[in-house]
Structure formats: structure tokens, C-alpha cells
Amino acid sequence: MSTDKVTPRQPRGQERVITANRQTSWAFADAYVAEDEALHWARDRAQEAGLRSVSPGTGAALRLLAATVDAKAVAEIGTGCGVSGIHLLHGMRPDGVLTTVDQEPEHQQSARQAFRTAGFAANRARFIPGRALDVLPRLADSGYDLVFCDGDRLEYQDYLAESLRLLRPGGLVAFEGVFANGRTVDSGPQPTEVLRLRELVRALRESQELVSSLLPVGDGLLCVVKR
């Protein structure tokens, strides 16, 4: 018989206390995958431009998800300066193509340079400038293995509808930033962006057609598999 100490079962519906040990563990997990010079360069450009980048832990999760679905075609909403794109490309097949959409062409120029610095050939990424909800309808039905959403939080539910059209069966869509710096679970009055995030989380949790999980990396990564 095992003599290992058994952790008491958490009462249903009760929040688990966040301890210093748990915070330390999360920090360790976030830094688990080391980032190279290309990623540091892209992070610096994003900071200079006033943009948020995915955390190292979120980037590592994206890399893993892309590898798990053996991604050949990935769509990204929100190019930024290329941090998430580098992680996605590292996880994709060697012949995979990342289609990345952003309203700011100058940010995409930084991402293009970051991809080159990371060693990716120019034909591994397709940059499309424009508003996501104008661009996504032009992309092919069932033509993508993974969609990563890191754009306007107010449009996430619209991104979901478009993503499910774009994905093949078994494909995956991931939404960045669903914790909203803790505001999603804060009981106080919240802006419309946070209320929309709550609606998205609730709808996906209750869906019988989709398989979802909320990963506690970075600012929250909500992952959904299309059956």
C-alpha cells in the first residue's frame, strides 16, 4: 500500500487558495522553455511599440499545440512583432505555412524580420494586413489545423465562429488573454471586454459539440477542439 500523503479533495465549486509555493511553481513553468535571441528581439520591438506579447509559457504551449495537431496550416489573428508566430512556426511541420493577420503593417514588418532572424524561410509565413473580421471570410473553409486568436477581445466570439469554419475536424482554436489580468473572475463591475470574455468562457464550457480547456499560462489560454 502506498504511504504517499493524500491531498484532501477540494470541495466542489470552491476556489483553491493561491499560495506562495503555487506562484513559484507557475513562475517556474512560465520560464520552462528558454527563448532565443530572435524571440528576445521580437519582445523588445513589441515593448517599444507598446504591444503586449504572449508570455514564454503561453508561447511554449502554442508550440506544443501546433506540434500536437501536426499543423501544416495555421492562422493567427494579431501578428504583433512576431513572438507568438515564432513559437507557432517552431511547433509546425517543416513545410507548414503561418497565415498571420494584423491591422498594422509596420508591426508585420518587425515580425517578418524576427522570423528571418529565427531562421525561417520567407515562404513559411503569409502576412495579410487588415482587420481580422474582414480578412478571415476570405480564407478557405476547413483549410487550417490551428487558429490562434490574439486580437480585439470584443470580437472573440466572432473569431470563434470564423475559426470553426476555417478548421478541419480535429483542429484547434486558442484564445489568448482570457483572464484579462484577473478581471474575468473579479466579482466587481467590469468593462464590456471582460463581460464578453466571460460569455465566451461560459459558452465553450457548456458546449456539447466542442472540447475545451482553460490553460493557466500567461494571461490565460482558452483552447477548443473542433470535433
XYZ file of N, CA and C in Angstrom:
681
model
N 0.850 -1.189 0.000
C 0.000 0.000 0.000
C 0.887 1.241 0.000
N 0.513 2.235 -0.813
C 1.294 3.463 -0.885
C 1.196 4.244 0.422
N 2.313 4.833 0.813
C 2.332 5.665 2.018
C 2.377 7.151 1.680
N 2.206 7.467 0.358
C 2.232 8.871 -0.048
C 1.088 9.630 0.600
N 1.376 10.864 0.959
C 0.352 11.706 1.569
C -0.715 12.059 0.547
N -1.959 11.930 0.904
C -3.073 12.220 0.014
C -3.569 13.622 0.282
N -3.656 14.430 -0.799
C -4.170 15.791 -0.665
C -5.684 15.747 -0.537
N -6.260 16.426 0.474
C -7.716 16.416 0.632
C -8.403 16.929 -0.619
N -9.540 16.316 -0.945
C -10.283 16.711 -2.129
C -10.881 18.096 -1.946
N -10.748 18.923 -3.007
C -11.288 20.273 -2.952
C -12.807 20.234 -3.043
N -13.522 20.891 -2.121
C -14.984 20.932 -2.216
C -15.422 21.491 -3.553
N -16.468 20.887 -4.126
C -16.936 21.302 -5.437
C -17.379 22.764 -5.405
N -16.918 23.530 -6.426
C -17.306 24.920 -6.545
C -16.483 25.880 -5.709
N -15.550 25.373 -4.908
C -14.753 26.239 -4.032
C -13.427 26.582 -4.709
N -13.056 27.869 -4.643
C -11.795 28.305 -5.228
C -10.620 27.751 -4.428
N -9.577 27.328 -5.129
C -8.375 26.857 -4.458
C -7.491 28.052 -4.108
N -6.971 28.063 -2.912
C -6.150 29.183 -2.447
C -4.830 29.208 -3.220
N -4.439 30.407 -3.646
C -3.164 30.572 -4.337
C -2.091 30.861 -3.294
N -1.157 29.966 -3.126
C -0.100 30.109 -2.132
C 1.184 30.586 -2.804
N 2.150 30.961 -1.963
C 3.442 31.374 -2.498
C 4.089 30.238 -3.277
N 3.933 28.998 -2.784
C 4.505 27.850 -3.488
C 3.878 27.693 -4.863
N 2.566 27.906 -4.949
C 1.887 27.777 -6.238
C 2.356 28.874 -7.196
N 2.522 30.091 -6.691
C 3.010 31.177 -7.531
C 4.417 30.888 -8.030
N 5.247 30.333 -7.171
C 6.600 29.974 -7.571
C 6.579 28.897 -8.645
N 5.687 27.938 -8.490
C 5.559 26.867 -9.484
C 5.125 27.422 -10.830
N 4.164 28.341 -10.821
C 3.715 28.948 -12.074
C 4.836 29.728 -12.738
N 5.616 30.450 -11.937
C 6.736 31.208 -12.496
C 7.764 30.264 -13.115
N 8.016 29.135 -12.454
C 8.957 28.147 -12.981
C 8.443 27.575 -14.296
N 7.143 27.260 -14.340
C 6.544 26.703 -15.556
C 6.601 27.712 -16.693
N 6.394 28.998 -16.387
C 6.376 30.017 -17.428
C 7.745 30.179 -18.071
N 8.798 29.918 -17.298
C 10.154 30.070 -17.819
C 10.776 28.732 -18.230
N 9.966 27.689 -18.290
C 10.484 26.338 -18.533
C 11.179 26.222 -19.890
N 10.582 26.799 -20.932
C 11.185 26.752 -22.265
C 11.973 28.045 -22.488
N 13.282 27.906 -22.652
C 14.139 29.082 -22.858
C 13.867 29.700 -24.230
N 13.913 31.017 -24.291
C 13.695 31.716 -25.550
C 15.029 32.189 -26.123
N 15.119 32.165 -27.468
C 16.375 32.516 -28.129
C 16.443 34.009 -28.447
N 17.518 34.399 -29.116
C 17.744 35.816 -29.395
C 16.669 36.408 -30.304
N 16.165 35.614 -31.249
C 15.121 36.125 -32.141
C 13.869 36.488 -31.350
N 13.512 35.671 -30.381
C 12.345 35.960 -29.553
C 12.583 37.172 -28.657
N 13.790 37.277 -28.108
C 14.103 38.453 -27.296
C 14.036 39.720 -28.139
N 14.527 39.647 -29.367
C 14.481 40.804 -30.266
C 13.027 41.193 -30.537
N 12.182 40.188 -30.836
C 10.777 40.467 -31.126
C 10.070 41.046 -29.902
N 10.392 40.538 -28.728
C 9.796 41.079 -27.493
C 10.199 42.547 -27.286
N 11.455 42.847 -27.553
C 11.917 44.229 -27.398
C 11.184 45.159 -28.360
N 10.981 44.718 -29.613
C 10.273 45.557 -30.589
C 8.824 45.756 -30.158
N 8.211 44.715 -29.626
C 6.826 44.825 -29.172
C 6.718 45.810 -28.009
N 7.655 45.732 -27.078
C 7.639 46.641 -25.930
C 7.800 48.084 -26.387
N 8.696 48.314 -27.349
C 8.895 49.658 -27.881
C 7.631 50.186 -28.548
N 6.857 49.282 -29.162
C 5.633 49.679 -29.856
C 4.423 49.733 -28.929
N 4.627 49.393 -27.656
C 3.529 49.414 -26.703
C 2.578 48.243 -26.855
N 3.080 47.127 -27.386
C 2.253 45.948 -27.607
C 2.495 44.912 -26.520
N 1.460 44.144 -26.180
C 1.637 43.019 -25.281
C 2.041 41.798 -26.110
N 2.913 41.000 -25.576
C 3.332 39.746 -26.215
C 2.899 38.582 -25.348
N 2.722 37.420 -25.954
C 2.411 36.240 -25.164
C 3.582 35.946 -24.236
N 3.293 35.389 -23.067
C 4.346 35.031 -22.124
C 5.147 33.850 -22.675
N 6.355 33.617 -22.154
C 7.108 32.432 -22.583
C 6.324 31.137 -22.384
N 5.573 31.045 -21.265
C 4.784 29.839 -21.027
C 3.680 29.665 -22.048
N 3.023 30.755 -22.425
C 1.998 30.684 -23.459
C 2.616 30.325 -24.800
N 3.777 30.917 -25.094
C 4.462 30.569 -26.336
C 4.813 29.097 -26.396
N 5.303 28.553 -25.285
C 5.640 27.129 -25.241
C 4.393 26.271 -25.443
N 3.259 26.704 -24.868
C 2.012 25.968 -25.050
C 1.569 26.003 -26.507
N 1.709 27.157 -27.159
C 1.358 27.254 -28.574
C 2.240 26.344 -29.422
N 3.516 26.311 -29.086
C 4.454 25.439 -29.801
C 4.018 23.982 -29.666
N 3.645 23.601 -28.455
C 3.202 22.235 -28.196
C 1.903 21.917 -28.935
N 0.949 22.850 -28.900
C -0.340 22.616 -29.561
C -0.157 22.457 -31.068
N 0.701 23.294 -31.665
C 0.946 23.186 -33.097
C 1.564 21.837 -33.446
N 2.477 21.369 -32.607
C 3.092 20.064 -32.843
C 2.089 18.935 -32.628
N 1.203 19.096 -31.646
C 0.237 18.045 -31.324
C -0.725 17.787 -32.479
N -1.157 18.861 -33.152
C -2.079 18.684 -34.277
C -1.326 18.523 -35.600
N 0.019 18.411 -35.522
C 0.856 18.252 -36.721
C 0.510 19.329 -37.741
N 0.526 20.573 -37.274
C -0.013 21.680 -38.056
C 0.814 21.982 -39.304
N 0.117 22.006 -40.430
C 0.704 22.440 -41.692
C 0.207 23.839 -42.064
N -1.015 24.155 -41.657
C -1.600 25.466 -41.944
C -2.149 26.054 -40.650
N -1.634 27.216 -40.256
C -2.076 27.899 -39.041
C -2.464 29.323 -39.402
N -3.573 29.791 -38.842
C -3.990 31.186 -38.987
C -3.815 31.882 -37.648
N -3.241 33.074 -37.683
C -3.001 33.851 -36.471
C -3.678 35.204 -36.602
N -4.481 35.558 -35.604
C -5.121 36.870 -35.561
C -4.341 37.720 -34.561
N -3.615 38.690 -35.080
C -2.770 39.523 -34.230
C -1.311 39.148 -34.387
N -0.651 39.674 -35.407
C 0.758 39.352 -35.654
C 1.659 39.910 -34.564
N 1.340 41.145 -34.121
C 2.251 41.817 -33.214
C 3.610 41.959 -33.866
N 4.667 41.732 -33.115
C 6.019 41.795 -33.667
C 6.633 40.412 -33.838
N 5.802 39.370 -33.758
C 6.250 38.044 -34.155
C 6.561 37.062 -33.052
N 6.321 37.416 -31.782
C 6.661 36.497 -30.692
C 5.852 35.204 -30.792
N 4.539 35.310 -30.850
C 3.703 34.109 -30.925
C 3.933 33.369 -32.230
N 4.177 34.114 -33.315
C 4.406 33.470 -34.604
C 5.643 32.588 -34.606
N 6.705 33.046 -33.963
C 7.924 32.225 -33.890
C 7.637 30.930 -33.145
N 6.924 31.032 -32.032
C 6.598 29.810 -31.286
C 5.742 28.869 -32.130
N 4.752 29.404 -32.816
C 3.894 28.565 -33.654
C 4.705 27.891 -34.761
N 5.564 28.642 -35.421
C 6.361 28.077 -36.508
C 7.291 26.978 -36.001
N 7.835 27.142 -34.803
C 8.691 26.098 -34.240
C 7.918 24.795 -34.023
N 6.625 24.893 -33.722
C 5.841 23.692 -33.477
C 5.241 23.075 -34.723
N 5.165 23.843 -35.799
C 4.545 23.362 -37.033
C 5.460 22.416 -37.809
N 4.879 21.750 -38.787
C 5.672 20.910 -39.685
C 6.680 21.764 -40.443
N 7.799 21.174 -40.894
C 8.822 21.946 -41.607
C 8.302 22.607 -42.884
N 7.226 22.049 -43.461
C 6.656 22.631 -44.675
C 5.406 23.450 -44.374
N 5.147 23.715 -43.087
C 3.946 24.432 -42.692
C 4.028 25.917 -43.009
N 2.841 26.520 -43.202
C 2.746 27.946 -43.509
C 1.852 28.620 -42.477
N 2.354 29.706 -41.906
C 1.612 30.522 -40.960
C 1.002 31.704 -41.703
N -0.329 31.825 -41.648
C -1.025 32.984 -42.198
C -1.353 33.909 -41.038
N -0.775 35.101 -41.034
C -0.915 35.977 -39.884
C -1.515 37.314 -40.294
N -2.503 37.771 -39.516
C -3.319 38.934 -39.861
C -3.137 40.017 -38.799
N -2.931 41.247 -39.243
C -2.799 42.365 -38.317
C -3.161 43.655 -39.046
N -3.729 44.603 -38.291
C -4.115 45.880 -38.894
C -2.932 46.815 -39.107
N -1.792 46.527 -38.499
C -0.644 47.429 -38.546
C 0.487 46.825 -39.378
N 0.656 47.261 -40.630
C 1.717 46.695 -41.485
C 3.117 46.866 -40.901
N 3.362 47.965 -40.143
C 4.710 48.166 -39.591
C 5.040 47.110 -38.543
N 4.031 46.646 -37.819
C 4.266 45.561 -36.868
C 4.617 44.281 -37.623
N 3.929 44.065 -38.724
C 4.215 42.866 -39.513
C 5.617 42.908 -40.113
N 6.120 44.103 -40.421
C 7.500 44.196 -40.899
C 8.478 43.751 -39.825
N 8.197 44.125 -38.576
C 9.050 43.661 -37.473
C 8.971 42.152 -37.333
N 7.760 41.594 -37.461
C 7.589 40.147 -37.365
C 8.328 39.436 -38.493
N 8.257 40.005 -39.681
C 8.959 39.405 -40.821
C 10.461 39.309 -40.541
N 11.031 40.387 -39.980
C 12.454 40.373 -39.652
C 12.746 39.375 -38.529
N 11.840 39.293 -37.533
C 12.032 38.344 -36.433
C 12.020 36.905 -36.951
N 11.141 36.610 -37.903
C 11.086 35.259 -38.467
C 12.379 34.928 -39.196
N 12.902 35.913 -39.952
C 14.179 35.680 -40.651
C 15.290 35.420 -39.642
N 15.313 36.232 -38.580
C 16.350 36.056 -37.554
C 16.252 34.687 -36.905
N 15.032 34.173 -36.779
C 14.824 32.851 -36.177
C 15.170 31.722 -37.135
N 15.456 32.059 -38.391
C 15.893 31.047 -39.352
C 14.804 30.475 -40.229
N 13.640 31.103 -40.257
C 12.544 30.593 -41.076
C 12.591 31.205 -42.476
N 12.394 30.383 -43.484
C 12.367 30.861 -44.861
C 11.174 31.796 -45.068
N 11.301 32.684 -46.033
C 10.257 33.678 -46.287
C 8.918 33.037 -46.632
N 8.955 31.859 -47.268
C 7.696 31.225 -47.689
C 6.989 30.476 -46.558
N 7.549 30.538 -45.346
C 6.882 29.882 -44.209
C 5.781 30.751 -43.595
N 5.701 32.032 -44.000
C 4.701 32.920 -43.415
C 4.050 33.767 -44.506
N 2.744 33.943 -44.367
C 1.974 34.806 -45.264
C 1.381 35.932 -44.425
N 1.768 37.161 -44.712
C 1.328 38.314 -43.941
C 0.173 39.009 -44.658
N -0.945 39.169 -43.955
C -2.103 39.843 -44.534
C -2.464 41.026 -43.645
N -2.279 42.256 -44.124
C -2.686 43.412 -43.334
C -4.198 43.620 -43.445
N -4.815 44.023 -42.334
C -6.244 44.294 -42.370
C -6.927 43.870 -41.086
N -8.190 44.287 -40.965
C -8.994 43.913 -39.813
C -9.372 42.443 -39.920
N -9.246 41.710 -38.825
C -9.428 40.260 -38.850
C -10.784 39.853 -39.436
N -11.860 40.518 -39.027
C -13.186 40.106 -39.485
C -13.444 40.455 -40.942
N -12.540 41.254 -41.535
C -12.601 41.479 -42.979
C -11.774 40.452 -43.735
N -10.705 39.983 -43.100
C -9.782 39.053 -43.763
C -10.242 37.603 -43.639
N -10.676 37.192 -42.448
C -10.987 35.781 -42.201
C -12.008 35.205 -43.185
N -13.065 35.927 -43.561
C -14.025 35.338 -44.508
C -13.415 34.989 -45.863
N -12.240 35.525 -46.162
C -11.596 35.228 -47.442
C -10.722 33.982 -47.384
N -10.524 33.441 -46.189
C -9.697 32.243 -46.042
C -10.533 30.989 -46.266
N -9.857 29.894 -46.640
C -10.543 28.678 -47.101
C -11.225 27.915 -45.975
N -12.431 27.427 -46.255
C -13.150 26.562 -45.319
C -12.340 25.295 -45.048
N -12.293 24.881 -43.783
C -11.653 23.617 -43.372
C -10.206 23.515 -43.850
N -9.553 24.656 -44.041
C -8.200 24.637 -44.581
C -7.096 24.784 -43.556
N -7.453 24.812 -42.260
C -6.459 25.097 -41.235
C -6.509 24.070 -40.109
N -5.335 23.834 -39.549
C -5.203 22.893 -38.434
C -5.336 23.594 -37.084
N -4.965 24.873 -37.038
C -4.963 25.623 -35.786
C -5.203 27.100 -36.092
N -5.994 27.737 -35.243
C -6.202 29.185 -35.317
C -5.854 29.765 -33.953
N -4.995 30.778 -33.945
C -4.622 31.451 -32.698
C -5.179 32.861 -32.717
N -5.978 33.190 -31.692
C -6.655 34.482 -31.615
C -6.024 35.348 -30.534
N -5.421 36.466 -30.958
C -4.831 37.420 -30.016
C -5.090 38.825 -30.544
N -6.358 39.078 -30.872
C -6.735 40.369 -31.418
C -7.638 41.134 -30.470
N -8.687 41.720 -31.013
C -9.638 42.523 -30.243
C -10.501 41.602 -29.386
N -10.399 41.733 -28.061
C -11.156 40.860 -27.164
C -12.671 41.005 -27.373
N -13.121 42.177 -27.816
C -14.554 42.375 -28.062
C -15.049 41.532 -29.232
N -14.134 41.063 -30.062
C -14.511 40.308 -31.263
C -14.274 38.812 -31.123
N -13.905 38.352 -29.931
C -13.532 36.944 -29.773
C -14.662 35.982 -30.166
N -15.898 36.298 -29.837
C -16.984 35.387 -30.212
C -17.135 35.322 -31.722
N -16.905 36.444 -32.412
C -16.927 36.431 -33.877
C -15.749 35.639 -34.428
N -14.592 35.763 -33.773
C -13.442 34.958 -34.188
C -13.751 33.469 -34.049
N -14.464 33.099 -32.993
C -14.804 31.694 -32.785
C -15.607 31.155 -33.956
N -16.623 31.891 -34.371
C -17.454 31.440 -35.483
C -16.628 31.267 -36.756
N -15.762 32.235 -37.037
C -14.923 32.132 -38.229
C -13.911 30.995 -38.091
N -13.361 30.829 -36.906
C -12.355 29.781 -36.693
C -12.946 28.398 -36.911
N -14.142 28.169 -36.423
C -14.762 26.856 -36.594
C -15.014 26.562 -38.066
N -15.258 27.580 -38.854
C -15.402 27.389 -40.305
C -14.058 27.065 -40.938
N -13.012 27.729 -40.467
C -11.686 27.545 -41.056
C -11.060 26.205 -40.702
N -11.385 25.671 -39.528
C -10.706 24.480 -39.027
C -11.209 23.197 -39.653
N -10.294 22.280 -39.860
C -10.665 20.900 -40.218
C -11.183 20.203 -38.975
N -11.925 19.094 -39.120
C -12.305 18.311 -37.931
C -11.054 17.873 -37.171
N -11.066 18.066 -35.853
C -9.895 17.775 -35.045
C -8.956 18.953 -34.901
N -9.261 20.052 -35.607
C -8.451 21.257 -35.493
C -8.715 21.981 -34.191
N -7.885 22.963 -33.903
C -7.905 23.604 -32.593
C -7.850 25.117 -32.737
N -8.627 25.813 -31.909
C -8.545 27.270 -31.825
C -8.169 27.647 -30.395
N -7.277 28.629 -30.260
C -6.816 29.057 -28.942
C -6.995 30.568 -28.814
N -7.512 30.997 -27.657
C -7.750 32.408 -27.376
C -6.810 32.863 -26.265
N -6.052 33.915 -26.549
C -5.099 34.465 -25.594
C -5.765 35.536 -24.725
N -5.339 35.609 -23.450
C -5.716 36.721 -22.594
C -7.077 36.630 -21.948
N -7.620 35.427 -21.782
C -8.995 35.314 -21.258
C -9.083 35.589 -19.759
N -7.960 35.663 -19.059
C -8.006 36.064 -17.648
C -8.171 37.574 -17.498
N -7.764 38.315 -18.532
C -7.859 39.776 -18.502
C -7.241 40.349 -17.222
N -6.030 39.875 -16.922
C -5.313 40.330 -15.716
C -6.136 40.131 -14.444
N -6.875 39.037 -14.383
C -7.644 38.700 -13.196
C -9.047 39.249 -13.170
N -9.404 40.109 -14.127
C -10.716 40.743 -14.090
C -11.851 39.789 -14.473
N -11.531 38.739 -15.229
C -12.580 37.812 -15.653
C -13.226 37.121 -14.456
N -12.452 36.886 -13.396
C -13.006 36.224 -12.203
C -13.244 37.198 -11.066
N -13.067 38.484 -11.304
C -13.305 39.503 -10.291
C -14.796 39.796 -10.224
N -15.344 39.822 -9.010
C -16.786 40.000 -8.836
C -17.241 41.444 -9.010
N -16.312 42.381 -9.076
C -16.684 43.786 -9.200
C -17.146 44.144 -10.601
N -17.673 45.360 -10.783
C -18.110 45.823 -12.105
C -16.947 45.775 -13.099
N -17.232 45.329 -14.330
C -16.183 45.151 -15.322
C -16.585 45.774 -16.654
N -15.616 46.137 -17.487
C -15.914 46.701 -18.802
C -16.495 45.639 -19.747
N -17.013 46.104 -20.864
C -17.664 45.214 -21.831
C -16.716 44.117 -22.312
N -15.444 44.446 -22.502
C -14.470 43.451 -22.960
C -14.447 42.232 -22.039
N -14.434 42.471 -20.736
C -14.384 41.379 -19.768
C -15.699 40.606 -19.756
N -16.805 41.300 -19.870
C -18.098 40.616 -19.914
C -18.190 39.704 -21.133
N -17.641 40.157 -22.247
C -17.623 39.313 -23.458
C -16.742 38.079 -23.255
N -15.615 38.257 -22.581
C -14.752 37.115 -22.301
C -15.466 36.098 -21.421
N -16.195 36.579 -20.420
C -16.951 35.673 -19.553
C -17.978 34.896 -20.363
N -18.652 35.572 -21.284
C -19.651 34.897 -22.115
C -19.003 33.814 -22.970
N -17.821 34.118 -23.506
C -17.109 33.140 -24.328
C -16.715 31.923 -23.501
N -16.124 32.155 -22.339
C -15.704 31.053 -21.467
C -16.893 30.182 -21.093
N -18.003 30.814 -20.741
C -19.196 30.079 -20.325
C -19.774 29.267 -21.490
N -19.858 29.883 -22.661
C -20.434 29.198 -23.818
C -19.611 27.977 -24.215
N -18.299 28.098 -24.188
C -17.444 26.976 -24.577
C -17.462 25.875 -23.521
N -17.527 26.250 -22.271
C -17.588 25.245 -21.201
C -18.859 24.415 -21.294
N -19.953 25.050 -21.709
C -21.244 24.367 -21.757
C -21.534 23.702 -23.097
N -20.668 23.903 -24.096
C -20.911 23.347 -25.423
C -20.790 21.827 -25.425
N -21.720 21.176 -26.109
C -21.680 19.721 -26.263
C -20.953 19.319 -27.548
N -20.713 20.282 -28.428
C -20.086 19.991 -29.719
C -18.579 20.218 -29.715
N -18.076 20.944 -28.727
C -16.669 21.310 -28.691
C -16.015 20.790 -27.418
N -14.729 20.521 -27.495
C -13.950 20.106 -26.327
C -13.028 21.267 -25.965
N -13.142 21.782 -24.739
C -12.374 22.970 -24.375
C -11.619 22.772 -23.068
N -10.572 23.573 -22.903
C -9.804 23.586 -21.663
C -9.185 24.964 -21.508
N -9.156 25.458 -20.277
C -8.572 26.758 -19.975
C -7.220 26.530 -19.313
N -6.150 26.876 -20.022
C -4.802 26.634 -19.523
C -4.314 27.847 -18.736
N -3.815 27.638 -17.508
C -3.343 28.753 -16.680
C -1.912 29.148 -17.025
N -1.698 29.562 -18.263
C -0.389 30.069 -18.686
C -0.559 31.526 -19.101
N 0.447 32.340 -18.808
C 0.362 33.745 -19.166
C -0.889 34.382 -18.595
N -1.653 35.035 -19.465
C -2.900 35.680 -19.060
C -4.112 34.817 -19.385
N -3.885 33.491 -19.464
C -4.984 32.558 -19.711
C -5.102 32.206 -21.175
N -5.007 30.916 -21.498
C -5.110 30.430 -22.871
C -6.273 29.454 -22.962
N -7.340 29.867 -23.617
C -8.544 29.037 -23.755
C -8.444 28.251 -25.058
N -8.430 26.929 -24.946
C -8.215 26.054 -26.104
C -9.480 25.253 -26.390
N -9.793 25.143 -27.682
C -11.041 24.487 -28.102
C -10.743 23.583 -29.301
N -11.198 22.330 -29.222
C -11.035 21.381 -30.316
C -12.360 21.198 -31.038
N -12.311 21.291 -32.360
C -13.485 21.042 -33.201
C -13.597 19.544 -33.453
N -14.708 18.968 -33.047
C -14.878 17.526 -33.258
C -15.038 17.209 -34.737
